[in-house]
Structures are given as C-alpha cells and as structure tokens.
C-alpha cells in the first residue's frame, strides 16, 4: 500500500458493533469481564483502549514498523526510550536538538546517572570517534531544530549497529510522509504527534514506532508500567489529522520552498536555513533520505540585533507568533527566547542559534498571502 492509502486505511475497519465508519472514541476506563480473566482483550484503559489500538496500528504502518506505542506527549515518548537505559550508560545526541529533549536528558536523567553528550553528527566519522564503551543510545534529530541541519540517518545507524548501540530518530520535523528512519536502519522512531501528524494545533501527543518484537514488548511494558498514556479523545483527533497528513505536508513543503527563495533574495535577510538549497551542506543527504525538503525555514537578518528581530516577529499578521509547528496555520517564532530558552546561550551560539534567528513553520495558506505578510513585516 502507498502512503496516501495507508494514511486513510491502515489499521482502520468499520466498528464491528455498530458499523461506524470512523473509529469511535471509547471513553471508558474499564471493560466488563464475563468471568474473572474472561474478556474481549481489554481489561483496563491504561493498558489497552480500542481507539488507541487503531491509532497504533495506523502509525506503525506509516513508519513501516510493526508496532507503535502511543504516549501523552512527545516528551513522554522520549521518557520511555530513556528508561530502556541504566544508570552509568551514556547517550550521544545531536548538538542541535529540541530544547525540551535536551532539558530532559540533562536535568532529569542526569540526576539518575545517565550521561548525555551533544555532538556534531554531520559527519558520520565524527560520531564513530565519540563512541565510548558506555555509549548505549544514539539520539538523532533531522532536520535539526532550529538550524535545519541534516544528519545522514543510514550512515550513523550503520556505525551504531556495528558497535551494538541502539538508535532513536526524532522524526517530528520531517513527518512520516517525508522520511522513514526504520527503513534507513534506525531501531526507534519518535514523533511529537502534536506537530505534523496531528496537524491542527489542537492536541499534544507522542509516539514511538519500532520493528523489533522484543523492543516493542519492552516499550509496551513501559507505557503501561509508567502510565503516560493519551486519552481516547486525543487518539481520535490524531487519527483524524492523519487522514490528510500527505496533503498538508506536501502543500506546506511547496509553500516553504517558495518562501525560502523569497527570503534568500530579500535585501534585509542575511542567511536562510533550508535544506532545499543546493548550497545547504546537507542538501545531497536530504535529497537521498527525504521525499521533500520540509516546511520549516529559519533565517537571520542583516541588522541582527535582538530588537530588530523582535520588531519583525511582532509585526506579522498571518504568521502567528507562537511556539510549536506543523499545523495548517503558519507560525513565526524566536528560538532563543521560546523553544530553546532551556539551552544555555553559549551552547546556542556554538551551533549558530543567534539572538536574532527567526524560525517559520510554514502552513498551508495561499503562499502569495504569506509572502505579502513577510514583505510587510520586513519593511
Ligand atoms: C515538540 C517537539 C518535541 C516534544 O514533543 P511534545 O509533544 O511537545 O512533548 C520533541 N521533539 C521535537 C523535534 C519537537 O518539535
């Protein structure tokens, strides 16, 4: 089955009890048993919920995995991955990653004796150099946030496999429509489904997808044992969002390409970060591992004072100034004070995340209106 068909049909059958075409919201915490231990496969809703089960089957299909495990947020999904490790183990993570992922690794897991190091992953050889006997997990995010660097998933996963190290790819920025890390050798794919998968900025949700039975079983155990599960209403909203995932992401990528070119030609713009440019250092790898180049665009201004950037960000009318990304509506954001405020300033500057960097999540509005909005605010 091709992607668009999977998005609409994979795992989804009319409800056997009523024939409802759309998956019902099973708003229940428990299920009747005819005799102790005799039931229809559902006992208690932290452990199993039919709405969630349908979503998990659908997500597994979208990432070409065998199992998906859903959580109440992307960071709850990360929490489960980290719990596969033990104290004394070490995580190697890409040096430009989601601020909340960094915060959890350093400030939560650091206290429990799990060490995380943040390294340049843009050459696979460098990853191999950084591996120590304690390294048990390699954490990839690509395209990275907010600098939109590209990590070669296949190359890094091949090195990890050679050393017996588990890999997890945060695929939130690409979405399963653009990139499928399990096909490139990753062990675990993570999504903040809050973003493109949900797609309408109305729900917080996370998931993991795997294709190994033992890993699936360990993660299902953690889902149930730790309990950060999504409610059935949230699972329904994610299922609804997925039905148009391919259409939304495709249009958003087209809009982003037009906007990136507009910004690159603008006299007040110093630099545009978008992997679709042939001059982008990760362009060839992006071409190889992604279907399109994504709908996130970051840029820096010629007058790179914080005040100037604040002026631009506060004067757009269609681009809403807000955290998050991946919805149908376009957003504009300031990573240094918003999404990445939890990363120390020196660490931010080291990867090029200046105080004047502006990040766009391009939506699916008419691109001419979006460009007019940027033109006006830049002026
Ligand atoms: C938002 C985000 C997360 C965290 O997901 P939540 O659903 O907000 O917990 C993780 N990684 C990336 C790349 C994100 O954008």
XYZ file of C-alpha atoms and ligand atoms in Angstrom:
394
model
C 0.000 0.000 0.000
C 1.238 3.508 -0.843
C 1.472 6.278 1.770
C -1.760 8.170 0.997
C -3.792 4.961 1.109
C -2.153 3.876 4.370
C -2.881 7.265 5.957
C -6.591 6.771 5.310
C -6.995 2.997 5.674
C -4.170 1.235 7.553
C -5.467 -0.394 10.731
C -8.899 1.149 10.291
C -12.021 -1.047 9.933
C -15.673 -0.128 10.446
C -16.555 -0.658 14.127
C -17.809 -4.286 14.428
C -20.529 -3.479 16.976
C -22.252 -0.672 15.000
C -20.675 -0.367 11.557
C -19.432 3.172 12.342
C -17.015 4.037 9.542
C -14.944 6.367 11.719
C -13.160 4.894 14.742
C -15.300 5.591 17.844
C -13.920 7.341 20.910
C -14.010 4.595 23.533
C -14.414 6.826 26.562
C -14.156 4.143 29.212
C -11.653 3.291 31.919
C -12.626 -0.361 32.279
C -14.274 -3.282 30.439
C -16.778 -5.939 31.549
C -15.494 -9.472 32.147
C -17.854 -12.457 31.890
C -15.811 -14.425 34.422
C -12.555 -13.454 36.154
C -9.947 -13.146 33.392
C -12.503 -13.781 30.614
C -12.801 -10.697 28.409
C -12.517 -9.421 24.839
C -8.833 -8.459 25.115
C -9.493 -5.242 27.032
C -9.226 -5.052 30.828
C -8.255 -1.550 31.911
C -7.765 1.531 29.722
C -4.194 2.416 30.754
C -3.215 -0.984 29.352
C -5.493 -1.120 26.271
C -8.024 1.182 24.637
C -9.585 0.369 21.231
C -9.262 3.958 19.896
C -5.593 3.946 20.847
C -5.053 0.461 19.355
C -6.374 1.603 15.965
C -4.110 4.664 16.048
C -1.105 2.496 16.980
C -1.745 0.168 14.022
C -2.063 3.150 11.678
C 1.140 4.840 12.938
C 3.101 1.580 12.689
C 2.076 1.329 9.017
C 3.025 4.949 8.248
C 6.587 4.378 9.524
C 6.916 0.883 8.018
C 7.207 -0.605 11.506
C 5.449 -3.483 13.221
C 4.438 -1.705 16.440
C 3.629 1.828 17.534
C 3.384 2.792 21.202
C 1.460 5.997 21.982
C 2.089 8.466 24.796
C 0.514 11.600 26.199
C 3.236 13.793 24.606
C 6.434 13.624 22.584
C 8.491 14.101 25.733
C 6.623 11.240 27.467
C 7.650 9.078 24.488
C 11.272 10.196 24.965
C 10.976 9.381 28.676
C 10.114 5.765 27.790
C 13.134 5.461 25.463
C 15.449 6.789 28.183
C 14.031 4.199 30.611
C 15.415 1.437 28.375
C 18.847 2.516 29.677
C 20.515 2.092 33.064
C 22.470 4.355 35.313
C 26.071 4.682 34.062
C 25.027 4.444 30.420
C 25.720 7.292 28.024
C 23.627 8.901 25.288
C 25.213 10.571 22.262
C 22.789 13.164 20.932
C 22.957 15.580 18.028
C 24.168 19.018 19.183
C 21.219 20.970 17.739
C 18.057 19.427 19.103
C 14.663 20.246 20.525
C 15.110 22.251 23.742
C 12.766 20.027 25.746
C 14.656 16.888 24.707
C 17.906 18.483 25.869
C 16.318 19.564 29.168
C 15.010 16.067 29.921
C 18.343 14.411 29.125
C 20.423 16.826 31.196
C 18.219 17.869 34.085
C 16.083 14.773 34.649
C 18.167 11.797 33.508
C 21.463 13.417 34.526
C 20.328 13.091 38.146
C 19.832 9.351 37.692
C 23.365 8.795 36.434
C 22.546 8.777 32.723
C 25.055 10.955 30.937
C 24.202 12.724 27.668
C 26.786 14.275 25.352
C 25.794 16.588 22.490
C 27.975 16.185 19.433
C 28.400 17.160 15.800
C 26.673 14.363 13.855
C 27.006 15.948 10.427
C 29.853 13.641 9.538
C 29.325 10.007 10.431
C 33.073 9.607 11.115
C 32.786 12.095 13.968
C 30.025 10.027 15.563
C 32.272 6.959 15.490
C 35.110 8.926 17.153
C 32.820 9.984 20.028
C 31.590 6.472 20.908
C 32.813 5.116 24.264
C 32.213 1.717 25.925
C 29.398 3.395 27.934
C 27.514 4.608 24.833
C 24.203 2.744 24.703
C 21.952 5.092 22.702
C 22.480 7.429 19.744
C 19.828 10.135 19.517
C 19.330 11.646 16.071
C 17.086 14.529 15.131
C 16.955 15.518 11.452
C 16.281 18.056 10.091
C 17.513 19.658 13.310
C 15.691 22.313 15.246
C 16.037 25.201 14.566
C 19.167 25.237 12.347
C 17.761 22.679 9.871
C 20.986 20.707 9.634
C 20.800 17.227 8.128
C 22.133 14.042 9.723
C 22.797 11.058 7.445
C 20.480 8.554 9.156
C 21.690 5.481 7.235
C 25.382 6.256 7.832
C 25.013 6.953 11.585
C 22.738 3.922 12.129
C 25.232 1.660 10.321
C 28.003 2.798 12.699
C 25.734 2.329 15.726
C 24.786 -1.175 14.620
C 28.444 -2.112 14.179
C 29.047 -1.105 17.825
C 25.825 -2.701 19.141
C 24.326 0.671 20.065
C 20.597 1.416 19.877
C 19.437 4.347 17.720
C 16.408 6.593 18.102
C 15.447 9.147 15.446
C 13.204 12.080 16.377
C 11.317 12.331 13.068
C 8.983 15.144 14.165
C 10.294 17.807 11.739
C 10.081 15.582 8.673
C 6.865 13.651 9.478
C 6.440 10.060 8.247
C 5.380 11.401 4.834
C 8.848 12.802 4.134
C 11.188 10.374 5.900
C 11.066 6.815 7.312
C 14.058 6.164 9.600
C 13.277 2.463 10.262
C 13.912 1.833 6.548
C 17.305 3.519 6.968
C 18.387 1.273 9.849
C 17.063 3.053 12.961
C 15.750 0.996 15.888
C 13.187 3.505 17.189
C 11.353 6.409 15.562
C 9.914 9.122 17.814
C 7.243 11.645 16.893
C 5.784 14.549 18.703
C 2.416 13.946 17.029
C 1.487 17.353 18.408
C 3.109 18.726 15.231
C 2.617 17.447 11.635
C 0.897 14.153 12.458
C -1.918 15.837 14.409
C -1.518 18.853 12.147
C -4.181 21.176 13.581
C -2.520 22.523 16.763
C -5.315 21.134 18.926
C -3.725 18.179 20.730
C -0.495 17.161 22.497
C 0.551 13.583 21.742
C 3.634 11.432 21.179
C 4.523 8.033 19.762
C 7.328 5.559 19.192
C 7.488 3.137 16.257
C 9.697 0.025 16.110
C 10.038 -3.125 14.027
C 11.589 -5.448 16.577
C 9.270 -7.635 18.663
C 11.389 -7.568 21.834
C 11.837 -3.793 21.739
C 8.093 -3.380 21.133
C 7.334 -5.528 24.146
C 9.711 -3.543 26.390
C 8.187 -0.240 25.294
C 4.597 -1.503 25.711
C 5.631 -2.602 29.204
C 6.945 0.909 29.990
C 3.812 2.509 28.500
C 1.664 0.505 30.906
C 4.035 0.469 33.906
C 4.715 4.224 33.882
C 1.298 5.244 32.582
C 1.876 8.369 30.444
C -0.893 7.297 28.046
C -3.010 9.517 25.786
C -6.778 9.669 26.277
C -9.141 8.262 23.616
C -10.327 11.734 22.547
C -6.727 12.740 21.788
C -6.158 9.497 19.858
C -9.272 10.255 17.803
C -8.008 13.742 16.940
C -4.645 12.337 15.846
C -6.378 9.705 13.693
C -8.466 12.449 12.113
C -5.388 14.577 11.434
C -3.500 11.694 9.791
C -6.145 11.312 7.077
C -4.803 14.491 5.400
C -1.148 14.232 6.504
C 0.206 13.713 2.974
C -1.868 16.576 1.511
C -0.941 19.023 4.272
C 2.772 18.236 4.313
C 3.057 18.337 0.540
C 1.424 21.786 0.290
C 3.359 23.129 3.275
C 6.650 21.984 1.678
C 5.741 23.684 -1.604
C 4.895 26.915 0.238
C 8.131 26.697 2.259
C 10.203 26.320 -0.924
C 8.665 29.500 -2.367
C 9.158 31.399 0.894
C 12.778 30.236 1.329
C 13.586 31.563 -2.165
C 11.781 34.831 -1.454
C 13.747 35.323 1.784
C 17.090 34.420 0.190
C 16.595 37.209 -2.368
C 15.474 39.802 0.208
C 17.968 42.657 0.875
C 17.284 42.668 4.647
C 17.919 38.948 5.093
C 21.444 37.783 5.885
C 21.041 33.999 5.719
C 18.297 31.450 5.121
C 18.478 27.930 6.549
C 16.527 25.426 4.452
C 17.853 22.045 3.225
C 16.287 22.504 -0.217
C 19.021 24.928 -1.307
C 21.748 23.251 -3.377
C 24.260 25.261 -1.290
C 22.991 23.756 2.013
C 25.715 21.406 3.377
C 23.147 18.636 3.943
C 21.318 19.052 0.625
C 22.521 15.833 -1.035
C 21.732 13.717 2.026
C 18.329 15.379 2.386
C 17.633 14.551 -1.251
C 18.532 10.932 -0.555
C 16.574 10.378 2.667
C 13.596 12.783 2.392
C 10.715 12.939 -0.085
C 10.626 16.778 0.016
C 12.699 19.308 1.988
C 10.276 20.081 4.811
C 8.228 23.119 5.722
C 10.461 24.661 8.381
C 12.568 27.674 7.369
C 14.890 29.643 9.658
C 16.556 32.939 8.794
C 18.781 35.638 10.226
C 18.601 39.369 9.500
C 21.344 41.667 8.171
C 20.643 44.007 11.101
C 20.951 41.157 13.589
C 20.048 42.990 16.769
C 17.523 41.345 19.037
C 15.303 44.459 18.833
C 15.122 44.281 15.049
C 14.204 40.590 15.089
C 11.562 41.254 17.753
C 10.137 44.027 15.558
C 9.794 41.682 12.574
C 8.266 38.886 14.646
C 5.745 41.166 16.328
C 4.513 42.753 13.099
C 3.394 39.765 11.020
C -0.362 39.362 10.741
C -0.853 35.935 9.173
C 2.193 34.298 10.763
C 1.174 33.958 14.414
C 3.937 34.464 16.972
C 3.805 31.185 18.882
C 5.769 28.106 19.918
C 5.221 24.773 18.166
C 4.987 23.878 14.472
C 3.408 21.561 11.959
C -0.154 22.886 11.990
C -2.181 24.063 8.980
C -1.569 27.669 10.078
C 1.782 29.411 9.671
C 3.719 30.297 12.818
C 6.721 32.530 13.462
C 8.974 32.029 16.450
C 12.102 33.154 18.251
C 14.044 30.017 19.257
C 16.473 31.844 21.599
C 13.704 33.040 23.919
C 10.957 30.494 23.164
C 11.617 26.860 22.191
C 15.343 26.872 23.013
C 15.444 29.076 26.126
C 16.289 25.965 28.203
C 19.636 25.622 26.338
C 22.451 27.836 27.719
C 23.274 30.837 25.484
C 26.898 29.733 24.837
C 25.662 26.318 23.701
C 23.117 28.010 21.430
C 25.671 30.335 19.845
C 28.042 27.426 19.206
C 25.537 25.925 16.721
C 24.695 29.290 15.113
C 21.477 29.895 17.050
C 21.863 33.672 17.400
C 19.601 36.021 19.368
C 18.169 37.288 16.064
C 17.369 33.923 14.458
C 13.742 33.668 13.310
C 12.008 30.335 12.690
C 8.991 29.823 10.441
C 6.624 26.890 10.465
C 5.047 27.323 7.050
C 1.399 26.295 6.862
C -0.978 25.566 4.010
C -2.446 29.036 3.412
C -2.122 30.711 -0.008
C 1.607 31.348 -0.421
C 1.080 34.782 -2.018
C -0.644 35.989 1.150
C 2.163 34.557 3.290
C 4.830 36.323 1.232
C 2.932 39.597 1.358
C 2.814 39.280 5.151
C 6.592 38.717 5.373
C 7.266 41.528 2.886
C 5.255 43.953 5.023
C 6.861 42.974 8.321
C 10.412 43.036 6.880
C 9.733 46.521 5.516
C 7.656 19.427 20.124
C 8.815 18.519 19.938
C 9.105 17.520 20.875
C 8.323 17.347 22.152
O 7.019 16.937 21.923
P 5.765 17.316 22.892
O 4.634 16.685 22.192
O 5.713 18.814 22.958
O 6.085 16.722 24.214
C 10.181 16.679 20.619
N 10.939 16.830 19.507
C 10.691 17.780 18.594
C 11.562 17.895 17.389
C 9.633 18.676 18.783
O 9.417 19.630 17.880
